[in-house]
XYZ file of C-alpha atoms in Angstrom:
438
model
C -48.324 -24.240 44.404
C -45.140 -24.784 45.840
C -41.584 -23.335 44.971
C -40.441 -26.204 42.252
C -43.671 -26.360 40.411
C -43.194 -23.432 39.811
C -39.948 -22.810 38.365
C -40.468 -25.738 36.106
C -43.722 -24.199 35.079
C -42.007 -20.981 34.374
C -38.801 -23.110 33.119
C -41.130 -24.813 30.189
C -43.311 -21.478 29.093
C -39.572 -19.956 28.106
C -38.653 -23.066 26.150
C -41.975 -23.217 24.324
C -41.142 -19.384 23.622
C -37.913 -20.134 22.187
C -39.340 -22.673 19.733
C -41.614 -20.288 18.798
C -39.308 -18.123 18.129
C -37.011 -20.666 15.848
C -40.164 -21.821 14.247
C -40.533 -18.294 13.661
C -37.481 -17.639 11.779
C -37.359 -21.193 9.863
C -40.531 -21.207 8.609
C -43.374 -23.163 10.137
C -42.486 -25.930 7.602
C -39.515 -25.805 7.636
C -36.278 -27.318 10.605
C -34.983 -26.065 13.381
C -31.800 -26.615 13.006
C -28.438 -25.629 15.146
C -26.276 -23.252 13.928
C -23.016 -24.017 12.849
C -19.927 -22.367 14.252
C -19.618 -19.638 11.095
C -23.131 -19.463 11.649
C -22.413 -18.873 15.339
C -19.684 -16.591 14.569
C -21.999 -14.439 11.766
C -24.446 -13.654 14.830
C -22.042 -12.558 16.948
C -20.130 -10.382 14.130
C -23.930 -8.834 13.350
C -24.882 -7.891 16.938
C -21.479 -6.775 18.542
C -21.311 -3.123 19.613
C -19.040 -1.056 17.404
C -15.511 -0.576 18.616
C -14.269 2.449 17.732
C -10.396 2.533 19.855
C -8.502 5.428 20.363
C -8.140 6.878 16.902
C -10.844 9.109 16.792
C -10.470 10.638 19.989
C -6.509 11.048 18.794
C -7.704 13.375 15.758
C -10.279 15.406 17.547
C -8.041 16.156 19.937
C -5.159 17.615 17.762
C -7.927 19.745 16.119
C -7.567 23.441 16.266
C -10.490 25.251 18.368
C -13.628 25.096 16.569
C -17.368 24.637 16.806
C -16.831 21.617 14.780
C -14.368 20.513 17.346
C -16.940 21.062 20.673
C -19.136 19.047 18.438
C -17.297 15.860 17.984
C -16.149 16.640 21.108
C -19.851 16.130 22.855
C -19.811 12.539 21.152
C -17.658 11.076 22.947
C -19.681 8.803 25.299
C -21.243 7.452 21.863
C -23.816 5.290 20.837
C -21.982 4.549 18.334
C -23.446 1.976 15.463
C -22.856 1.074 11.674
C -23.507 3.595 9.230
C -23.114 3.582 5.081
C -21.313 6.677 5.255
C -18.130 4.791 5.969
C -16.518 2.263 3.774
C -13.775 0.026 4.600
C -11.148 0.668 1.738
C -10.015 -2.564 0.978
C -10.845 -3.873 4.455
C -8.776 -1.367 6.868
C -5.369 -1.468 6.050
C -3.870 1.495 7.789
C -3.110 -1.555 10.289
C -4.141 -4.904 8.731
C -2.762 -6.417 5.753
C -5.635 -5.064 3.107
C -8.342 -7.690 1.218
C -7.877 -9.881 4.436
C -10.389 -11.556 6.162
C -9.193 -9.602 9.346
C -8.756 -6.253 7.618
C -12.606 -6.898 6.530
C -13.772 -8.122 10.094
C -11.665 -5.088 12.093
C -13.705 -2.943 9.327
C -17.103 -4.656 9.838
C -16.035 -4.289 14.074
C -15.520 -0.260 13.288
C -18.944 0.285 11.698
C -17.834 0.114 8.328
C -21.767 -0.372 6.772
C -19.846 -0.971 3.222
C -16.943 -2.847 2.535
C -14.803 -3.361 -0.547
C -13.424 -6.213 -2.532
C -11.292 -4.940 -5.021
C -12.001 -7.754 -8.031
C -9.554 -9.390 -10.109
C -8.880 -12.693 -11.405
C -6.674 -16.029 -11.338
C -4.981 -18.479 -14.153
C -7.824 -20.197 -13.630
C -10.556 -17.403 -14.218
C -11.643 -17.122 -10.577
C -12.024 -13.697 -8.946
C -10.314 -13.047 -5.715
C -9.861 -9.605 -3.764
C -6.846 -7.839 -4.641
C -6.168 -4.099 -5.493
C -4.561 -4.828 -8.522
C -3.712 -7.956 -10.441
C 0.073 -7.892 -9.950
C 0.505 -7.128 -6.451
C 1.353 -10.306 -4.978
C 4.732 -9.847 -4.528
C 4.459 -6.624 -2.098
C 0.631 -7.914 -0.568
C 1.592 -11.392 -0.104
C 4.211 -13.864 0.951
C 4.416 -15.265 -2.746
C 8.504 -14.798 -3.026
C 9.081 -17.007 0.722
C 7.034 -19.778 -1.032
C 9.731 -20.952 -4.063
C 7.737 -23.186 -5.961
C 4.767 -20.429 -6.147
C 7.991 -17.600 -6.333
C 9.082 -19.401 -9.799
C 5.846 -18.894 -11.317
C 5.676 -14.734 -11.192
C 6.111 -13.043 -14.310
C 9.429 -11.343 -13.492
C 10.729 -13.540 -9.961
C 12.938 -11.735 -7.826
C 15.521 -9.443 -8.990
C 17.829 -8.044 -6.095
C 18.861 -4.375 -5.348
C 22.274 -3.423 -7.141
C 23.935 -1.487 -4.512
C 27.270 0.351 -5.110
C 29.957 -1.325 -2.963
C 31.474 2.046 -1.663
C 28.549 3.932 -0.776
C 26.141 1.630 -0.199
C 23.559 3.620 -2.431
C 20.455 1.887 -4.140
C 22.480 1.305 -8.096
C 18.979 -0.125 -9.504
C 16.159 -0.901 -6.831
C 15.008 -4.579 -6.200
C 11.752 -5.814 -8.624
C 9.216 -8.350 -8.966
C 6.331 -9.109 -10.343
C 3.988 -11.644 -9.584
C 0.168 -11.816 -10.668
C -3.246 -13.846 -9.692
C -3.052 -14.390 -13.190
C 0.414 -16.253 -12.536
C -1.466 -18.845 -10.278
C -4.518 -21.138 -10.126
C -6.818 -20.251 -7.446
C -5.518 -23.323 -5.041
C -2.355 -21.689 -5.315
C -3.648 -18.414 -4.134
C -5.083 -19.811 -1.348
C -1.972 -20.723 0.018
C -0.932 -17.490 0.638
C -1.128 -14.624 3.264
C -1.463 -11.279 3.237
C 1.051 -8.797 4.739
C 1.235 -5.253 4.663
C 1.529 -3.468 1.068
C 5.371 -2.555 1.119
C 8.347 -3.571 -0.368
C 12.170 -2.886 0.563
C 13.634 -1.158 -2.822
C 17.476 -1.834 -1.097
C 17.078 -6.037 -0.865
C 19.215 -8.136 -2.165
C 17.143 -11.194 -0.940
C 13.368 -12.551 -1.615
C 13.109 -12.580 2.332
C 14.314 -8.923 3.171
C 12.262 -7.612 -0.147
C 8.901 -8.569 1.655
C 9.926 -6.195 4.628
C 9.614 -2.252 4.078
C 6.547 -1.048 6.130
C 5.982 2.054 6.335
C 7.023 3.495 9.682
C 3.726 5.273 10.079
C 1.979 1.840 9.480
C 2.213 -1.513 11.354
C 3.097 -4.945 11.794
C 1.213 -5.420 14.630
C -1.494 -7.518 12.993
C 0.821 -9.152 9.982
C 0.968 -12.141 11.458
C -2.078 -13.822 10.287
C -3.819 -12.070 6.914
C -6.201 -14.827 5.382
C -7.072 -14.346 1.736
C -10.355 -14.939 0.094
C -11.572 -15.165 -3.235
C -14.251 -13.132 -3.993
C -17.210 -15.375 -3.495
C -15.749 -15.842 -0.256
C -15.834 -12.545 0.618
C -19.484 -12.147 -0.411
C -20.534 -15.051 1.843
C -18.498 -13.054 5.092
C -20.092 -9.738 4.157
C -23.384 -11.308 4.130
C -22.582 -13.327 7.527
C -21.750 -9.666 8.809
C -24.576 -7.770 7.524
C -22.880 -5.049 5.493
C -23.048 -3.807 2.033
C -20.058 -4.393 -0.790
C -18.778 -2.256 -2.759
C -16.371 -4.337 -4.859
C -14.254 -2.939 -7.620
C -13.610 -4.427 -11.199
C -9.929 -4.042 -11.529
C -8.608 -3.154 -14.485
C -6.590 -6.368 -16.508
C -2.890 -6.117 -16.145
C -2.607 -8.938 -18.785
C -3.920 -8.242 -22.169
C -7.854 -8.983 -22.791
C -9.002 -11.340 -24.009
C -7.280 -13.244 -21.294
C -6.174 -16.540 -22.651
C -8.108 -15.846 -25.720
C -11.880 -16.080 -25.094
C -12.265 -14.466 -21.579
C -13.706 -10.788 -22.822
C -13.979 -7.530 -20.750
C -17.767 -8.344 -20.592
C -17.420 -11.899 -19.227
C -14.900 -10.496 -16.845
C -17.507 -7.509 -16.018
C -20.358 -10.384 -15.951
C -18.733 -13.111 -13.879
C -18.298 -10.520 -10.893
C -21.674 -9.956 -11.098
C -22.914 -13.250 -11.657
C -21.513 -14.381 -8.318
C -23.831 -11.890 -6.040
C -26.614 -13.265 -7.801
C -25.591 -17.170 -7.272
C -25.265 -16.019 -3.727
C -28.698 -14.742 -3.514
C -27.666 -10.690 -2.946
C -30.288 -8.523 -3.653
C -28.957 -5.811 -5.830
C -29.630 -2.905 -3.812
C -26.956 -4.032 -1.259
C -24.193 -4.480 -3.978
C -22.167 -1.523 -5.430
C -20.124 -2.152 -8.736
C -17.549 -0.033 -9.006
C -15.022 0.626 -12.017
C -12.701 3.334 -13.830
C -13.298 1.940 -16.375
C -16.761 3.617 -17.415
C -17.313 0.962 -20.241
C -17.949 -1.473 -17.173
C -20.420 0.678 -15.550
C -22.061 1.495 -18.673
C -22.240 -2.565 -19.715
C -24.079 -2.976 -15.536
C -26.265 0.048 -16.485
C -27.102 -1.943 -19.730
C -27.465 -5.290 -19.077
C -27.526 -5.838 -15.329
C -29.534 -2.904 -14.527
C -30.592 -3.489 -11.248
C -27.152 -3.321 -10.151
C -25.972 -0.985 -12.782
C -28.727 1.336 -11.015
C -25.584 2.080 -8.181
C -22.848 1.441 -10.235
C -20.108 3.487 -9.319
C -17.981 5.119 -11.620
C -14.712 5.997 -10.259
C -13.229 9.254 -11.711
C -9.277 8.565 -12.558
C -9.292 11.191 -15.593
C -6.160 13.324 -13.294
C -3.904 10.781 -14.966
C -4.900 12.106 -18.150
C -2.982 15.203 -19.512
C -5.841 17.166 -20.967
C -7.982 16.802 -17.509
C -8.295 19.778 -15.432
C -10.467 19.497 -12.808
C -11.091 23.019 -12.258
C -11.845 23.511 -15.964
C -15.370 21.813 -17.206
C -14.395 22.110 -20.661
C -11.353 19.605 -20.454
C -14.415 17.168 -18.984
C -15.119 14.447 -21.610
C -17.549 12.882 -21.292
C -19.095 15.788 -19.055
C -20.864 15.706 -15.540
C -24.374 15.491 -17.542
C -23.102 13.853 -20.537
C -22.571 10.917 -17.531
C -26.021 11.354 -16.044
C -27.626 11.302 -19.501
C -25.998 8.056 -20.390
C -27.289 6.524 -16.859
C -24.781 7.195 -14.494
C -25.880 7.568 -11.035
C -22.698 7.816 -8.836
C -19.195 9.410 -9.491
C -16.384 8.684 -7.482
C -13.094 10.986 -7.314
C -10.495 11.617 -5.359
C -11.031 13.854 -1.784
C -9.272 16.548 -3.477
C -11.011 16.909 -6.626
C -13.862 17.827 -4.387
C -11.584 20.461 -3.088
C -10.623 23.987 -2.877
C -9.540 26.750 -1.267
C -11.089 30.423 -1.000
C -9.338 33.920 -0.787
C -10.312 33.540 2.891
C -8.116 30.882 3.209
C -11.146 28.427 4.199
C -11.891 24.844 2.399
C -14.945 24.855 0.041
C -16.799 22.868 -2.685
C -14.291 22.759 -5.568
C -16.063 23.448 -9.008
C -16.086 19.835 -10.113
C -18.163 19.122 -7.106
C -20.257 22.011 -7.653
C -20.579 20.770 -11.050
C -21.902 17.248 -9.968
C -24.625 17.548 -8.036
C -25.887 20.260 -10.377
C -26.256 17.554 -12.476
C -28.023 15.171 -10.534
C -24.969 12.509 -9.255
C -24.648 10.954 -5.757
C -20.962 11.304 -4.917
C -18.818 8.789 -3.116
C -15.276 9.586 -2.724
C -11.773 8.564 -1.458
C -9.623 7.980 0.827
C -9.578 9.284 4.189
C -6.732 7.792 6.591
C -4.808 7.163 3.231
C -2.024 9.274 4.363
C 1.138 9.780 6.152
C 0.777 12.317 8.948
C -0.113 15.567 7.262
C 2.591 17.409 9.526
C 4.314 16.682 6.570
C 3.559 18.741 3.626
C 2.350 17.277 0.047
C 0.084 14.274 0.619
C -1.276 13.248 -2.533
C -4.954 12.639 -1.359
C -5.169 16.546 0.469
C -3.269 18.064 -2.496
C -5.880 21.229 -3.588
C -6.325 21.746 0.379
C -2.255 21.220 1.361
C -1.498 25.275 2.262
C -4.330 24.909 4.799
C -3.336 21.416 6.727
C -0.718 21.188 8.991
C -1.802 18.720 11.619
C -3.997 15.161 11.789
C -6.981 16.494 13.179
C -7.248 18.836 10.294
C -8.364 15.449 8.763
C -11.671 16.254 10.148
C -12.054 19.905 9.130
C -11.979 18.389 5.250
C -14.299 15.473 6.098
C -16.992 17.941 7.671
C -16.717 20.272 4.245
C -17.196 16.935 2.486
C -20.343 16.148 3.934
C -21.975 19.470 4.626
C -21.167 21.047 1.632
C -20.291 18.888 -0.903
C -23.037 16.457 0.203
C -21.231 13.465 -0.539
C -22.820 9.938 0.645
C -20.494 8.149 1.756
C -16.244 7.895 2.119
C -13.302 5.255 1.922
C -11.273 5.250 5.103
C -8.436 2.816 5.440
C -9.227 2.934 9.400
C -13.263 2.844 9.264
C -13.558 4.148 13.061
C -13.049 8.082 11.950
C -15.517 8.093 9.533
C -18.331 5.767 11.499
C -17.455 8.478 14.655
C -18.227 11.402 12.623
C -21.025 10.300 10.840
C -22.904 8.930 14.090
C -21.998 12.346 15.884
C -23.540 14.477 13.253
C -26.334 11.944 13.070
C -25.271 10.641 8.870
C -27.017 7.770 8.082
């Protein structure tokens, strides 16, 4: 047989083998059709190799001598792949503008395996991803667009600044809400980085004020999405969600039929119009009324509804004190509630020997049966500076960024917690592929 017989030979068994293959997949009776570029795209998003950049690398090296440091020290050549045990906190907005399609995509690219749309809702009663109902004006370029400016429940009122020392008199304010636009009118805007300039005495300078420890670096596009947007790119990418019903900042019922239960409803609704299966979709709410209305009526995703602890704000909560607990840890499990989520340093403590341990309210919760989730790592300024709000109970004992990790590895080892927000995914996917998390 000579030389170009064979090739095409060989040339037309690989072409019957890709049919096969596509046949395969479609369905025997059903088309093979091309895929469309989002299509396209959705492959390539599911099979790239994690990127993980510098960050990690940054933290273990400022760590203090350790075994856990020659640990995530041997990791460094990887694999590294996606893993459940880190969540992309609203996308990852320690450098993207947050509830972006890039924040979610540079979270999905960092092997975030769950990623978050924080849930709220329009003039028009559609839900979009936002971390709170009236943050347009410090999320969004709302106040540079005039004729979307004018409809925000307070528009812009600039700084007052005293005229001989130039200090802030009364700070600059605005408000504007999803609930101040129609859906089409939300789409017209872009995300920016969450900050505000309290000292402006114009719209324009008022959208600056990023923190210095953040970035503008990748400002410069930030496309929103309304939540069943966001469903349909989490399912091109292959990760779980983990969205959040925000709490109402107007009062309920909005425009005077739309109830906390058709609020609580519609988000679900929309993963099962989208053909989710419920075991990749975690509801999440502070509100335990919401979780308890999933566990109720929508219990197959009510079975991993996540009930986010925000009881510190109450006066009578003590953490360290299980009688100021109400409803208590198996008062929750009793009434159906699989997974608490609360703050890093509720989970907290720190012994005589000056070492970070299980605090008692995490003690307390797996006793009684709950998976715990909690929140949020890379959240902070750089803890060289004393007080951060998220490593409060642990703040005598952290002086540096790599410390970071000492907390995380307490977390998970001892607290046994199944998973953690990270505003910059990549920290949490390196540590949980280096000490082999799922």
């Amino acid at each position: 047989m000579d030389y170009e017989k064979t090739l095409a030979i060989v040339a037309a068994c690989l072409l019957l083998s890709l049919v096969a293959v596509r046949l395969s997949h479609a369905g025997m009776d059903g088309p093979v059709t091309l895929p469309k570029k989002g299509a396209e795209e959705a492959a390539k998003a599911k099979s790239m190799n994690v990127q993980l950049g510098p960050r990690p690398f940054f933290l273990i090296d400022d760590m203090d001598e350790s075994v856990l440091k020659d640990k995530l020290m041997s990791c460094t050549e990887g694999p590294f792949k996606r893993t459940d045990f880190s969540i992309g906190h609203r996308g990852a907005p320690l450098q993207f503008p947050e509830h972006t399609r890039e924040s979610y995509l540079a979270a999905a690219r960092m092997g975030a395996g769950m990623i978050e749309c924080d849930v709220t809702f329009t003039q028009d009663r559609e839900l979009v991803c936002r971390h709170s109902q009236c943050d347009l004006h410090t999320t969004t370029n709302i106040l540079a667009i005039p004729e979307l400016a004018a409809k925000c429940s307070i528009p812009f009122v600039p700084a007052e600044i005293d005229p001989v020392t130039g200090e802030v008199i009364k700070p600059a304010y605005a408000q504007c809400c999803t609930s101040d636009i129609t859906l089409a009118e939300f789409k017209r805007l872009s995300g920016k980085m969450d900050a505000s300039d309290p000292a402006a005495t114009t719209a324009e300078a008022y959208l600056r004020g990023t923190a210095n420890w953040r970035t503008d670096l990748y400002a410069g596009k930030g496309t929103l999405l309304s939540h069943k947007e966001s469903i349909a790119l989490f399912k091109q990418l292959g990760v779980k969600m983990i969205p959040e019903l925000k709490q109402a900042s107007v009062p309920m019922p909005f425009q005077g039929d739309f109830t906390q239960h058709d609020y609580a409803q519609k988000m679900i609704d929309e993963y099962k119009e989208a053909g989710v299966l419920p075991q990749n979709v975690y509801p999440q709410s502070f509100n335990l009324a919401d979780v308890l209305y999933w566990i109720q009526y929508e219990p197959e995703f009510g079975e991993q509804a996540v009930y986010l602890d925000g009881r510190y704000e109450e006066d009578e909560f003590d953490h360290t004190d299980p009688a100021t607990w109400k409803p208590s840890m198996n008062d929750l499990a009793a009434r159906g509630v699989k997974i608490i989520a609360p703050p890093m340093w509720m989970l907290l403590a720190v012994n005589e020997n000056g070492q970070i341990v299980p605090s008692r309210y995490a003690q307390a919760a797996k006793a009684s049966g709950l998976d715990i989730i909690t929140w949020t790592f890379e959240r902070s300024a750089p803890l060289i500076n004393d007080g951060d709000w998220y490593h409060q109970t642990i703040d005598d004992v952290i002086n540096n960024d790599g410390d970071k990790y000492v907390a995380l590895d307490v977390l998970a080892k001892q607290v046994g917690i199944t998973g953690i927000f990270s505003d910059w995914p990549a920290t949490t996917t390196y540590y949980a592929n280096c000490l082999n998390l799922r």
